[in-house]
mmCIF file of C-alpha atoms and ligand atoms in Angstrom:
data_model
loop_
_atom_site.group_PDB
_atom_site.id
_atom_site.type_symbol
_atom_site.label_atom_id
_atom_site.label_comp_id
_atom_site.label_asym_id
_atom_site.label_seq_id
_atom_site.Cartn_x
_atom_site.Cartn_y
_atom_site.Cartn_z
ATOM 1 C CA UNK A 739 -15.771 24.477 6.396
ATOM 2 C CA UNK A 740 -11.843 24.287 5.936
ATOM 3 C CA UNK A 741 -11.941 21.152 8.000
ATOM 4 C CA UNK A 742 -14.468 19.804 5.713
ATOM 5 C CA UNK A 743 -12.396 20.685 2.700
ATOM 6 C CA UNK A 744 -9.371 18.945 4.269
ATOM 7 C CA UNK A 745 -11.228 15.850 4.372
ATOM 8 C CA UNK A 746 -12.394 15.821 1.293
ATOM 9 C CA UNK A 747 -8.848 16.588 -0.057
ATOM 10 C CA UNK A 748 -7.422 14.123 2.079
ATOM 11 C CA UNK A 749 -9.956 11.327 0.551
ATOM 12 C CA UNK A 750 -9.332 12.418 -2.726
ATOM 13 C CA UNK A 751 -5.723 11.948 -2.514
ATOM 14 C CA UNK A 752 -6.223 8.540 -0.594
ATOM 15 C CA UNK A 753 -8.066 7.519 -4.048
ATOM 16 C CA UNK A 754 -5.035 8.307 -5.725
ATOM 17 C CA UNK A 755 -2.051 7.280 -3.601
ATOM 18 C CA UNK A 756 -3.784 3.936 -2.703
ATOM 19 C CA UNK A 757 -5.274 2.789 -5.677
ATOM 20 C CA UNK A 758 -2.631 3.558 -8.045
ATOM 21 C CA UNK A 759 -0.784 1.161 -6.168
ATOM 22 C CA UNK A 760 -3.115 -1.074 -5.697
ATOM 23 C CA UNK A 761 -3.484 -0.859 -9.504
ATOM 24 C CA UNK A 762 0.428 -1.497 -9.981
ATOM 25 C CA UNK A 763 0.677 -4.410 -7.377
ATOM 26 C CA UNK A 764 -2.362 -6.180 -8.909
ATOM 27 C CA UNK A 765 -2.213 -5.481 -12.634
ATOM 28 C CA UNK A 766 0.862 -4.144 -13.824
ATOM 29 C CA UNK A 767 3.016 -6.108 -11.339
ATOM 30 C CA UNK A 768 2.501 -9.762 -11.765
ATOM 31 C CA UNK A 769 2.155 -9.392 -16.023
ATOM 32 C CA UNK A 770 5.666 -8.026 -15.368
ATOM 33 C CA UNK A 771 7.080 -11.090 -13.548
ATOM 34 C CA UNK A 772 5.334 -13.226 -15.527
ATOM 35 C CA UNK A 773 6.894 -12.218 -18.876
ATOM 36 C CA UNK A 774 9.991 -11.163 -16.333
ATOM 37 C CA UNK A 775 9.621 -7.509 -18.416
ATOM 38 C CA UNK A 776 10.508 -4.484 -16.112
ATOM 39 C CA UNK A 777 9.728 -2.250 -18.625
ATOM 40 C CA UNK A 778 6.458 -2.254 -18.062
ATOM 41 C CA UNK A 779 6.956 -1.272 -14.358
ATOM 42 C CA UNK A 780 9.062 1.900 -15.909
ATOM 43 C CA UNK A 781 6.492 3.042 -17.701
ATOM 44 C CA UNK A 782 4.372 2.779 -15.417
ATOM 45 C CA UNK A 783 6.328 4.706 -12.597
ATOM 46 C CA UNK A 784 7.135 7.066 -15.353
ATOM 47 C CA UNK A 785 3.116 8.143 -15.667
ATOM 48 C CA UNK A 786 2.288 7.705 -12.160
ATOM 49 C CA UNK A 787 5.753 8.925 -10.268
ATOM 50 C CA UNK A 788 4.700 12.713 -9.791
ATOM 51 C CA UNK A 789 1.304 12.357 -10.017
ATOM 52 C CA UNK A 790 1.200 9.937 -7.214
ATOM 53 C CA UNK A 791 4.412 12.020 -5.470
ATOM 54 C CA UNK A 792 2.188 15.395 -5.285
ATOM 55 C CA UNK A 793 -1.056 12.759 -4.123
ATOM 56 C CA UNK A 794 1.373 11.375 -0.954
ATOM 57 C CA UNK A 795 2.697 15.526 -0.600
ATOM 58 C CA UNK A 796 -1.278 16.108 -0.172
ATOM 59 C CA UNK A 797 -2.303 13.738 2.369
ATOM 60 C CA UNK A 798 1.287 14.962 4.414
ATOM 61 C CA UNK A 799 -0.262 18.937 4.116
ATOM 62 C CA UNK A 800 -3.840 17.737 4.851
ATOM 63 C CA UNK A 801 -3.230 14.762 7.285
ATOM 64 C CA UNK A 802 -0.985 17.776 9.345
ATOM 65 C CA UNK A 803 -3.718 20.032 9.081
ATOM 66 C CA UNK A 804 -6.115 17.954 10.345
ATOM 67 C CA UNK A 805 -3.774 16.643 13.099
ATOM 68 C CA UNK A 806 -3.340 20.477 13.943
ATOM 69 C CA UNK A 807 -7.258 21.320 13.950
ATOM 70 C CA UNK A 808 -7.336 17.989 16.455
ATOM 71 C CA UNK A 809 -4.644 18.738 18.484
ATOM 72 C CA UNK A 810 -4.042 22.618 18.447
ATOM 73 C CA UNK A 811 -1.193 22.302 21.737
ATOM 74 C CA UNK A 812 1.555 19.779 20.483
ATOM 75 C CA UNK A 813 1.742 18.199 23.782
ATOM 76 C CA UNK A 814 -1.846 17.098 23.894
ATOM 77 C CA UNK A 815 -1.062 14.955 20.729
ATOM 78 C CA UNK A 816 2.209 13.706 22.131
ATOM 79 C CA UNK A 817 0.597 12.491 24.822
ATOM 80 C CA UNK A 818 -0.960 10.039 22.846
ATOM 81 C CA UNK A 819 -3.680 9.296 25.664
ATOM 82 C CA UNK A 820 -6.750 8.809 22.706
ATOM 83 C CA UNK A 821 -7.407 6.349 20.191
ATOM 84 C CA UNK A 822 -7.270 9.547 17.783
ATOM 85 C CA UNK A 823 -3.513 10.391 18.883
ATOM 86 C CA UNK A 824 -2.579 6.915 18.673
ATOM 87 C CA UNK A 825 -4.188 6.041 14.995
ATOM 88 C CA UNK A 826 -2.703 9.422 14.019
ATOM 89 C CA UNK A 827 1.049 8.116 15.443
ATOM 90 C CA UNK A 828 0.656 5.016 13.943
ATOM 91 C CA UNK A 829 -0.232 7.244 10.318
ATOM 92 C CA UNK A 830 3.198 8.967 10.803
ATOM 93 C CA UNK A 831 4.923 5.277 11.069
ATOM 94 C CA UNK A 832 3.291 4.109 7.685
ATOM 95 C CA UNK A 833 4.597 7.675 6.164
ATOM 96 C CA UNK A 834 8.106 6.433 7.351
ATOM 97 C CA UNK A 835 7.769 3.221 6.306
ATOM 98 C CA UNK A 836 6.426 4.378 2.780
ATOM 99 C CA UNK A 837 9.069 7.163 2.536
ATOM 100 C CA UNK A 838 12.224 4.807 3.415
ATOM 101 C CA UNK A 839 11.178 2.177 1.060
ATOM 102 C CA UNK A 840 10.199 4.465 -1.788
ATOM 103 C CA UNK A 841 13.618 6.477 -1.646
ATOM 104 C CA UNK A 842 15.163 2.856 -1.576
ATOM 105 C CA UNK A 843 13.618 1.436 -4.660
ATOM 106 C CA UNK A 844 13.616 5.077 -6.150
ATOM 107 C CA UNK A 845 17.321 5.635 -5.984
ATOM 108 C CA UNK A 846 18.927 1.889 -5.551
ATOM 109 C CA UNK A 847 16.536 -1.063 -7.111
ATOM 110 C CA UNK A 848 15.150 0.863 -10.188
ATOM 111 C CA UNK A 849 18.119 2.826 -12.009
ATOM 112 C CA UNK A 850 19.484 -0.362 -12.666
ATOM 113 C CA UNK A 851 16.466 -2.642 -12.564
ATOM 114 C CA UNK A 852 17.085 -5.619 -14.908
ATOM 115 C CA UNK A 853 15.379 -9.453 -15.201
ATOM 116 C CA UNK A 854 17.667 -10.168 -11.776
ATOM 117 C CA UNK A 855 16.642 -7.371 -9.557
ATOM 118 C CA UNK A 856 12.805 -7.470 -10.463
ATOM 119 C CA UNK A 857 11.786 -9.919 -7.608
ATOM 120 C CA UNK A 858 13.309 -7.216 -5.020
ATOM 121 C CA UNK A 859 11.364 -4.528 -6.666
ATOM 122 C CA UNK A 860 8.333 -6.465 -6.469
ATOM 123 C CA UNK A 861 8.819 -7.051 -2.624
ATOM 124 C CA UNK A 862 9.473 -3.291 -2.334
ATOM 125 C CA UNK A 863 5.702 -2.552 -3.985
ATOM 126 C CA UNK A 864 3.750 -5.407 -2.320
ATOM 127 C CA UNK A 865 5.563 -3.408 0.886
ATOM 128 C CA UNK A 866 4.409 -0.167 -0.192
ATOM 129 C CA UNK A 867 0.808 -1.305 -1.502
ATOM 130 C CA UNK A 868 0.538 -2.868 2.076
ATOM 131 C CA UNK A 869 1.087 0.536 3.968
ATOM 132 C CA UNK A 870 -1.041 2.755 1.463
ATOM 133 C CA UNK A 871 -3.638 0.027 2.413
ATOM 134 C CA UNK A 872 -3.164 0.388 6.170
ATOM 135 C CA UNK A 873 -3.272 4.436 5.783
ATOM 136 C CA UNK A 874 -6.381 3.829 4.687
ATOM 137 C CA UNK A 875 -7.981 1.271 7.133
ATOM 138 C CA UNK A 876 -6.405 4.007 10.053
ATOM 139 C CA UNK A 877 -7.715 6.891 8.234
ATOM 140 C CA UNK A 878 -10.811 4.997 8.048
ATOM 141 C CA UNK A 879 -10.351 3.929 11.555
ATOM 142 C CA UNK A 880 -10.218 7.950 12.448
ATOM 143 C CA UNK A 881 -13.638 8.157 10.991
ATOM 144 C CA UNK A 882 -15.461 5.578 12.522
ATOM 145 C CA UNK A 883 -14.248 6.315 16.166
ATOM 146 C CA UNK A 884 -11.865 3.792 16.159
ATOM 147 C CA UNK A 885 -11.275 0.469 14.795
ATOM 148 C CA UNK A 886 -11.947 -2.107 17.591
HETATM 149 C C1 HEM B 1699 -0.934 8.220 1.605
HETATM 150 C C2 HEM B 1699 -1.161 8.522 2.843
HETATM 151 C C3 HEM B 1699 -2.526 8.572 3.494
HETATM 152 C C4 HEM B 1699 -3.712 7.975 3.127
HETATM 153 C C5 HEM B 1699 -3.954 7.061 1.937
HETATM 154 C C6 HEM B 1699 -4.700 8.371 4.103
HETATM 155 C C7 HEM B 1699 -6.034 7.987 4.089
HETATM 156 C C8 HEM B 1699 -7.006 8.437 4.927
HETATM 157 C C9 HEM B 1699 -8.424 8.136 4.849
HETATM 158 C C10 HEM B 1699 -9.085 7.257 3.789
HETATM 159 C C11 HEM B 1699 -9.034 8.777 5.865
HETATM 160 C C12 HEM B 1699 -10.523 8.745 6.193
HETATM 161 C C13 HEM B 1699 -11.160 10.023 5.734
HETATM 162 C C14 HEM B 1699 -12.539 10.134 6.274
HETATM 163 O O1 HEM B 1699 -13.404 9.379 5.853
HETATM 164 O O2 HEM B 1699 -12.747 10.974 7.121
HETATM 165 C C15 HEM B 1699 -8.033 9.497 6.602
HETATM 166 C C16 HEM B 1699 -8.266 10.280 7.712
HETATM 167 C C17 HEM B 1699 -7.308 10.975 8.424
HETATM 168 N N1 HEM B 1699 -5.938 10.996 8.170
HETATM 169 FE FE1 HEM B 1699 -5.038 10.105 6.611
HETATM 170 N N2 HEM B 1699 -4.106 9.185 5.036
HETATM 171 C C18 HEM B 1699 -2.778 9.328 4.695
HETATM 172 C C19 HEM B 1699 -1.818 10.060 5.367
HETATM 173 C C20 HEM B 1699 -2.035 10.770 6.524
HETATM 174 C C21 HEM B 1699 -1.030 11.506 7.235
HETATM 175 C C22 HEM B 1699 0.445 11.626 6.840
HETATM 176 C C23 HEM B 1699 -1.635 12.082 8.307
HETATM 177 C C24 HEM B 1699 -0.985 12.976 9.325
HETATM 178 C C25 HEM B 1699 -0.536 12.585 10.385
HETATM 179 C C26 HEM B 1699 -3.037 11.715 8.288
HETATM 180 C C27 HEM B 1699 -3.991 12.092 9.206
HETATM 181 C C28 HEM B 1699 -5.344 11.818 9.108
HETATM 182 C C29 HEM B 1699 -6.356 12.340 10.016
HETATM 183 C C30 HEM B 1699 -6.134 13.269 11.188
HETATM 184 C C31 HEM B 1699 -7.577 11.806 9.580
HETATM 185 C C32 HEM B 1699 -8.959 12.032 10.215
HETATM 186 C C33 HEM B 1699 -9.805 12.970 9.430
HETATM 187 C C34 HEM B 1699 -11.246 12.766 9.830
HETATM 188 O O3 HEM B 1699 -11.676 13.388 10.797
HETATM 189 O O4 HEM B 1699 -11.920 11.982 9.192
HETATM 190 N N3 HEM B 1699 -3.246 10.907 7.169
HETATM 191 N N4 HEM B 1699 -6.801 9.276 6.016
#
């Protein structure tokens, strides 16, 4: 039952994470380069930032929990002799991806984000939007007993 749960949870923040981005880097986004506005991008990251924040802390508690349920002996995961161990490795490299270029655009592109610095900010979602996609095709991947 808890694993169930998990999943569920898990999906449900995947909804969130992932498609608020993908709503940002398709919508939001390119009317903001286009009138060269980065307003619009503030208010959006001002609705979204802790919703989407507590959605990425969510799939962190769940994802682990899940991992744990997996693997229950840390070694057996670190061994990373299944497709599951691998996909799940691969999960924790798209967190760090996601986590270094959101603190970068958090605390150096957007407290000073004017017409200039927009394109980098842009590059910085189209980078995040690309690993919130990936999380789910792995995730996914998890599922389906592996991608391939
Ligand atoms: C924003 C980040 C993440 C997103 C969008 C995401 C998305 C997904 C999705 C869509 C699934 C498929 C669910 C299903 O149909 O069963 C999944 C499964 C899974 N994810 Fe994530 N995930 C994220 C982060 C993580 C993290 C950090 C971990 C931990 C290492 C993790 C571990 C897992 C595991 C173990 C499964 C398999 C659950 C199952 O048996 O289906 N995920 N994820």
């Amino acid at each position: 039952m808890l694993f169930k749960i998990l999943v569920i949870l898990h999906t449900l923040g995947a909804t969130v994470w992932t498609g608020g981005h993908l709503v940002l880097a398709a919508t939001v986004l390119p009317r903001a380069l286009k009138e060269r506005n980065p307003d619009r991008i503030h208010q959006f990251e001002e609705q979204f930032e802790g919703f989407g924040l507590a959605a990425l802390l969510m799939q962190v508690i769940t994802g682990l929990s899940l991992t744990w349920i997996y693997f229950p002996r840390l070694q057996d995961f670190l061994a990373l002799d299944s497709f599951l161990s691998v996909y799940i490795a691969i999960k924790l490299g798209l967190l760090l991806g996601t986590v270094l270029l959101a603190v970068h655009a958090r605390f150096f592109i957007i407290p000073n984000l004017t017409k200039e610095t927009l394109n980098s900010l842009a590059y910085h979602i189209v980078g995040v939007t690309t690993l919130a996609v990936l999380f789910v095709v792995f995730g996914a991947g998890i599922r389906l007993g592996g991608l391939g």
